[in-house]
Amino acid sequence: MRNIFTILLFFLTASIMAQEKRIYFFQDFVPTRILYKNKAHNQAQANYDVANRKIMYMQDDQLMELINPENIDTLYMGGSRWVYRDKQFCEVIDRDGGNRVLVGWHITRVHEGYVGAFGTSQVPSRKIQLSDQFGMGTIAGIGGGMYNGSYGVNQYDGNGRNLDVWKTKNQSTYFFTKNGKEYSVKNIKSVYKAFPEQKEQIKQYVRDNKLDMMTAENALQVIDYIFSL
C-alpha cells in the first residue's frame, strides 16, 4: 500500500512540475459563451492559458479548468471565436478573400537573467525593455491580445532585490487551407517544407520584408502571401 501511495505521489508531483506557469491570453477573465456539439450552451468568465493550452474559468470564486474539450463546438470568448483542433483550442482569424487561419496559441516564458536595484543588467548582451503584454489587439480581435515575444521585467519590489527578466517564446501553430489542402506550420522552415514548389518565391518575400514566425503578425503576413500565390 505504501509503495502504491509513493507511486501516486510521484506522478502527482511530476504532473505539477511539468505544468508551465500560466500565461493568459486576455488581461482579465472575459464573458464567454460555450457552444457544445449537442447544441447545448453555457456561460462563464473564462480565459485561455497559452502556456499550458487550457481554458480556465471562474466558478464561485474558484479557478476551474474546462474539461472534455472535444465535446465543444465553438467558444465565443472576449470578442473572438475559438475551436478545438489537434488537442488544443485555436483562435479563428478571418483574412481577406474569405481565407481563414486557426492559431493554436502556445506561448512559454524563458528566463533571461536579472536586473539589479540600480538598473544594472545581469543579462549578457541583451537590451532590457518593458514587455508589451497586450500588444496583439489587431490579431486577437479585441483591444487586448497576446504577448508578442518582447522582453519583460517584473515589477520592482522596492527592497533593492534583483528582478527577474523573462522572454516570451512563441511556439504557436497556424492551420489553414489552400486549394482544398490543409496545412499546419510553426516556423519558416515548416513553411518551406509545406510548399516546395513555391519555396524560392516565399524565401525572397521573407527576405525582402525581413519576416520570421516569431510573432503572429509576421506569421499571418507570410500566410497571406502564400494565399496570394
Protein backbone atom coordinates (compact mmCIF):
# COMPACT_ATOMS: atom_id res chain seq x y z
CA MET A 1 0.00 0.00 0.00
CA ARG A 2 2.85 2.33 0.87
CA ASN A 3 4.50 1.65 -2.49
CA ILE A 4 1.26 2.46 -4.33
CA PHE A 5 0.95 5.74 -2.41
CA THR A 6 4.56 6.62 -3.25
CA ILE A 7 3.96 5.96 -6.95
CA LEU A 8 0.79 8.09 -6.96
CA LEU A 9 2.63 10.90 -5.17
CA PHE A 10 5.44 10.71 -7.74
CA PHE A 11 3.06 11.04 -10.68
CA LEU A 12 1.16 13.89 -9.00
CA THR A 13 4.41 15.74 -8.34
CA ALA A 14 5.64 15.11 -11.89
CA SER A 15 2.38 16.47 -13.28
CA ILE A 16 2.63 19.64 -11.20
CA MET A 17 6.28 20.17 -12.17
CA ALA A 18 5.51 19.62 -15.86
CA GLN A 19 2.93 22.42 -15.92
CA GLU A 20 4.22 25.78 -17.09
CA LYS A 21 3.47 28.93 -15.15
CA ARG A 22 0.21 30.26 -16.56
CA ILE A 23 0.22 32.99 -19.20
CA TYR A 24 -3.27 34.26 -20.02
CA PHE A 25 -4.40 35.41 -23.44
CA PHE A 26 -6.66 38.13 -22.10
CA GLN A 27 -5.74 40.62 -19.40
CA ASP A 28 -8.80 39.60 -17.38
CA PHE A 29 -11.32 36.75 -17.38
CA VAL A 30 -13.89 37.68 -20.01
CA PRO A 31 -17.52 36.77 -20.73
CA THR A 32 -17.54 33.50 -22.68
CA ARG A 33 -20.30 31.56 -24.41
CA ILE A 34 -19.62 27.84 -24.71
CA LEU A 35 -21.49 26.07 -27.53
CA TYR A 36 -21.38 22.26 -27.36
CA LYS A 37 -21.70 19.86 -30.29
CA ASN A 38 -25.06 18.65 -28.93
CA LYS A 39 -26.30 22.28 -29.29
CA ALA A 40 -26.31 22.88 -25.53
CA HIS A 41 -24.61 26.06 -24.37
CA ASN A 42 -23.27 27.65 -21.21
CA GLN A 43 -21.89 30.97 -20.00
CA ALA A 44 -18.72 31.60 -18.00
CA GLN A 45 -15.99 34.10 -17.18
CA ALA A 46 -13.05 32.46 -18.92
CA ASN A 47 -9.52 32.95 -20.19
CA TYR A 48 -7.03 30.91 -22.21
CA ASP A 49 -3.81 29.73 -20.59
CA VAL A 50 -1.50 29.77 -23.61
CA ALA A 51 1.43 28.21 -21.73
CA ASN A 52 -0.49 25.03 -20.87
CA ARG A 53 -3.13 25.35 -23.63
CA LYS A 54 -6.11 25.09 -21.32
CA ILE A 55 -9.35 27.03 -20.97
CA MET A 56 -9.66 28.28 -17.39
CA TYR A 57 -12.85 29.72 -15.91
CA MET A 58 -14.16 31.06 -12.61
CA GLN A 59 -16.89 29.27 -10.68
CA ASP A 60 -17.94 30.69 -7.29
CA ASP A 61 -14.53 32.40 -6.94
CA GLN A 62 -12.78 29.11 -7.69
CA LEU A 63 -10.40 28.72 -10.64
CA MET A 64 -11.51 25.74 -12.75
CA GLU A 65 -10.26 24.01 -15.90
CA LEU A 66 -12.67 23.30 -18.75
CA ILE A 67 -12.68 19.53 -19.30
CA ASN A 68 -13.82 17.34 -22.21
CA PRO A 69 -12.91 19.98 -24.83
CA GLU A 70 -13.60 17.51 -27.63
CA ASN A 71 -17.33 17.95 -26.88
CA ILE A 72 -17.19 21.69 -27.60
CA ASP A 73 -18.15 23.09 -30.98
CA THR A 74 -17.20 26.75 -30.53
CA LEU A 75 -16.12 29.15 -27.80
CA TYR A 76 -17.07 32.81 -28.12
CA MET A 77 -14.57 34.38 -25.78
CA GLY A 78 -13.81 38.06 -25.34
CA GLY A 79 -14.98 39.03 -28.81
CA SER A 80 -13.08 36.25 -30.58
CA ARG A 81 -14.04 32.76 -31.75
CA TRP A 82 -12.24 29.53 -30.78
CA VAL A 83 -12.49 25.90 -31.95
CA TYR A 84 -10.82 22.70 -30.76
CA ARG A 85 -8.25 21.33 -33.21
CA ASP A 86 -5.39 18.83 -32.75
CA LYS A 87 -5.79 18.66 -28.95
CA GLN A 88 -5.73 22.43 -28.49
CA PHE A 89 -8.04 25.41 -28.74
CA CYS A 90 -7.37 27.65 -31.73
CA GLU A 91 -8.43 31.22 -32.34
CA VAL A 92 -10.30 31.62 -35.63
CA ILE A 93 -8.93 34.55 -37.63
CA ASP A 94 -10.61 35.58 -40.89
CA ARG A 95 -8.34 37.06 -43.55
CA ASP A 96 -9.00 38.89 -46.80
CA GLY A 97 -10.51 36.99 -49.71
CA GLY A 98 -12.53 34.66 -47.49
CA ASN A 99 -9.42 32.91 -46.21
CA ARG A 100 -9.21 31.66 -42.64
CA VAL A 101 -6.36 30.82 -40.28
CA LEU A 102 -6.63 28.91 -37.00
CA VAL A 103 -3.98 29.97 -34.50
CA GLY A 104 -3.10 27.32 -31.94
CA TRP A 105 -1.54 29.69 -29.43
CA HIS A 106 1.34 28.28 -27.41
CA ILE A 107 3.47 30.84 -25.55
CA THR A 108 6.05 29.98 -22.89
CA ARG A 109 8.46 32.05 -20.82
CA VAL A 110 12.25 31.71 -20.87
CA HIS A 111 14.30 33.12 -18.00
CA GLU A 112 16.86 35.65 -19.32
CA GLY A 113 18.52 36.91 -16.10
CA TYR A 114 18.07 39.73 -13.60
CA VAL A 115 18.06 43.50 -13.29
CA GLY A 116 19.70 44.97 -10.19
CA ALA A 117 18.27 47.61 -7.85
CA PHE A 118 20.25 50.38 -9.58
CA GLY A 119 19.23 49.37 -13.09
CA THR A 120 22.35 47.35 -13.86
CA SER A 121 21.63 44.35 -16.02
CA GLN A 122 22.91 40.85 -15.41
CA VAL A 123 21.62 39.73 -18.80
CA PRO A 124 24.65 39.45 -21.15
CA SER A 125 24.32 41.28 -24.48
CA ARG A 126 20.58 41.82 -24.05
CA LYS A 127 18.64 45.04 -24.26
CA ILE A 128 16.07 45.22 -21.45
CA GLN A 129 12.71 46.79 -22.14
CA LEU A 130 9.25 46.55 -20.68
CA SER A 131 7.18 43.96 -22.48
CA ASP A 132 4.08 44.92 -24.44
CA GLN A 133 1.94 42.32 -22.71
CA PHE A 134 -1.21 43.10 -24.66
CA GLY A 135 0.13 44.38 -27.95
CA MET A 136 -1.70 41.99 -30.24
CA GLY A 137 -5.10 43.67 -30.31
CA THR A 138 -5.50 43.56 -34.10
CA ILE A 139 -4.68 39.85 -34.08
CA ALA A 140 -6.73 38.92 -31.04
CA GLY A 141 -9.78 40.65 -32.44
CA ILE A 142 -10.35 42.97 -29.47
CA GLY A 143 -8.47 45.67 -27.60
CA GLY A 144 -6.34 43.14 -25.73
CA GLY A 145 -4.17 40.37 -27.03
CA MET A 146 -1.12 38.19 -26.61
CA TYR A 147 2.47 38.60 -25.60
CA ASN A 148 4.42 39.10 -28.81
CA GLY A 149 7.90 37.90 -27.89
CA SER A 150 9.27 41.10 -26.31
CA TYR A 151 11.24 41.18 -23.09
CA GLY A 152 9.60 41.79 -19.73
CA VAL A 153 10.83 42.95 -16.35
CA ASN A 154 8.93 42.01 -13.20
CA GLN A 155 7.67 44.97 -11.19
CA TYR A 156 10.31 46.49 -8.90
CA ASP A 157 9.77 45.32 -5.30
CA GLY A 158 11.24 48.43 -3.66
CA ASN A 159 13.60 46.47 -1.40
CA GLY A 160 16.72 46.55 -3.54
CA ARG A 161 16.40 42.92 -4.61
CA ASN A 162 17.18 41.79 -8.13
CA LEU A 163 14.24 41.42 -10.50
CA ASP A 164 13.69 38.53 -12.88
CA VAL A 165 13.78 39.21 -16.62
CA TRP A 166 11.81 36.88 -18.85
CA LYS A 167 11.40 36.48 -22.58
CA THR A 168 8.21 35.07 -24.06
CA LYS A 169 8.66 32.39 -26.72
CA ASN A 170 6.08 31.90 -29.45
CA GLN A 171 5.61 28.22 -30.32
CA SER A 172 2.18 28.62 -31.89
CA THR A 173 0.83 26.52 -34.76
CA TYR A 174 -1.03 28.03 -37.73
CA PHE A 175 -3.64 25.92 -39.55
CA PHE A 176 -5.07 26.94 -42.94
CA THR A 177 -6.43 25.52 -46.19
CA LYS A 178 -5.18 26.34 -49.70
CA ASN A 179 -6.58 24.82 -52.88
CA GLY A 180 -8.54 22.28 -50.84
CA LYS A 181 -5.48 21.03 -48.93
CA GLU A 182 -4.97 21.57 -45.21
CA TYR A 183 -1.64 22.79 -43.85
CA SER A 184 -0.15 23.39 -40.42
CA VAL A 185 3.06 25.41 -39.95
CA LYS A 186 5.01 26.61 -36.93
CA ASN A 187 8.09 28.28 -38.38
CA ILE A 188 9.65 29.40 -41.65
CA LYS A 189 11.35 26.03 -42.14
CA SER A 190 8.00 24.22 -41.98
CA VAL A 191 6.56 26.71 -44.49
CA TYR A 192 9.31 25.90 -47.00
CA LYS A 193 8.74 22.17 -46.46
CA ALA A 194 4.97 22.51 -46.99
CA PHE A 195 5.36 24.48 -50.25
CA PRO A 196 8.46 23.12 -52.02
CA GLU A 197 7.40 24.39 -55.47
CA GLN A 198 6.98 27.98 -54.21
CA LYS A 199 9.91 27.79 -51.79
CA GLU A 200 12.16 30.27 -53.62
CA GLN A 201 9.34 32.80 -54.08
CA ILE A 202 8.44 32.61 -50.40
CA LYS A 203 12.12 32.87 -49.41
CA GLN A 204 12.51 36.03 -51.47
CA TYR A 205 9.36 37.55 -49.93
CA VAL A 206 10.55 36.70 -46.41
CA ARG A 207 13.98 38.25 -47.09
CA ASP A 208 12.56 41.39 -48.71
CA ASN A 209 10.17 42.00 -45.82
CA LYS A 210 12.51 40.82 -43.04
CA LEU A 211 9.93 38.37 -41.73
CA ASP A 212 10.03 35.40 -39.38
CA MET A 213 7.40 33.39 -37.49
CA MET A 214 8.31 34.70 -34.04
CA THR A 215 5.18 36.86 -33.84
CA ALA A 216 1.65 36.22 -35.05
CA GLU A 217 1.71 39.40 -37.16
CA ASN A 218 4.71 38.13 -39.11
CA ALA A 219 3.32 34.62 -39.41
CA LEU A 220 0.00 35.86 -40.77
CA GLN A 221 1.78 38.12 -43.25
CA VAL A 222 3.69 35.11 -44.57
CA ILE A 223 0.48 33.05 -44.79
CA ASP A 224 -1.35 35.88 -46.57
CA TYR A 225 1.42 35.86 -49.17
CA ILE A 226 1.01 32.10 -49.57
CA PHE A 227 -2.72 32.61 -50.16
CA SER A 228 -1.85 35.05 -52.96
CA LEU A 229 0.36 32.58 -54.87
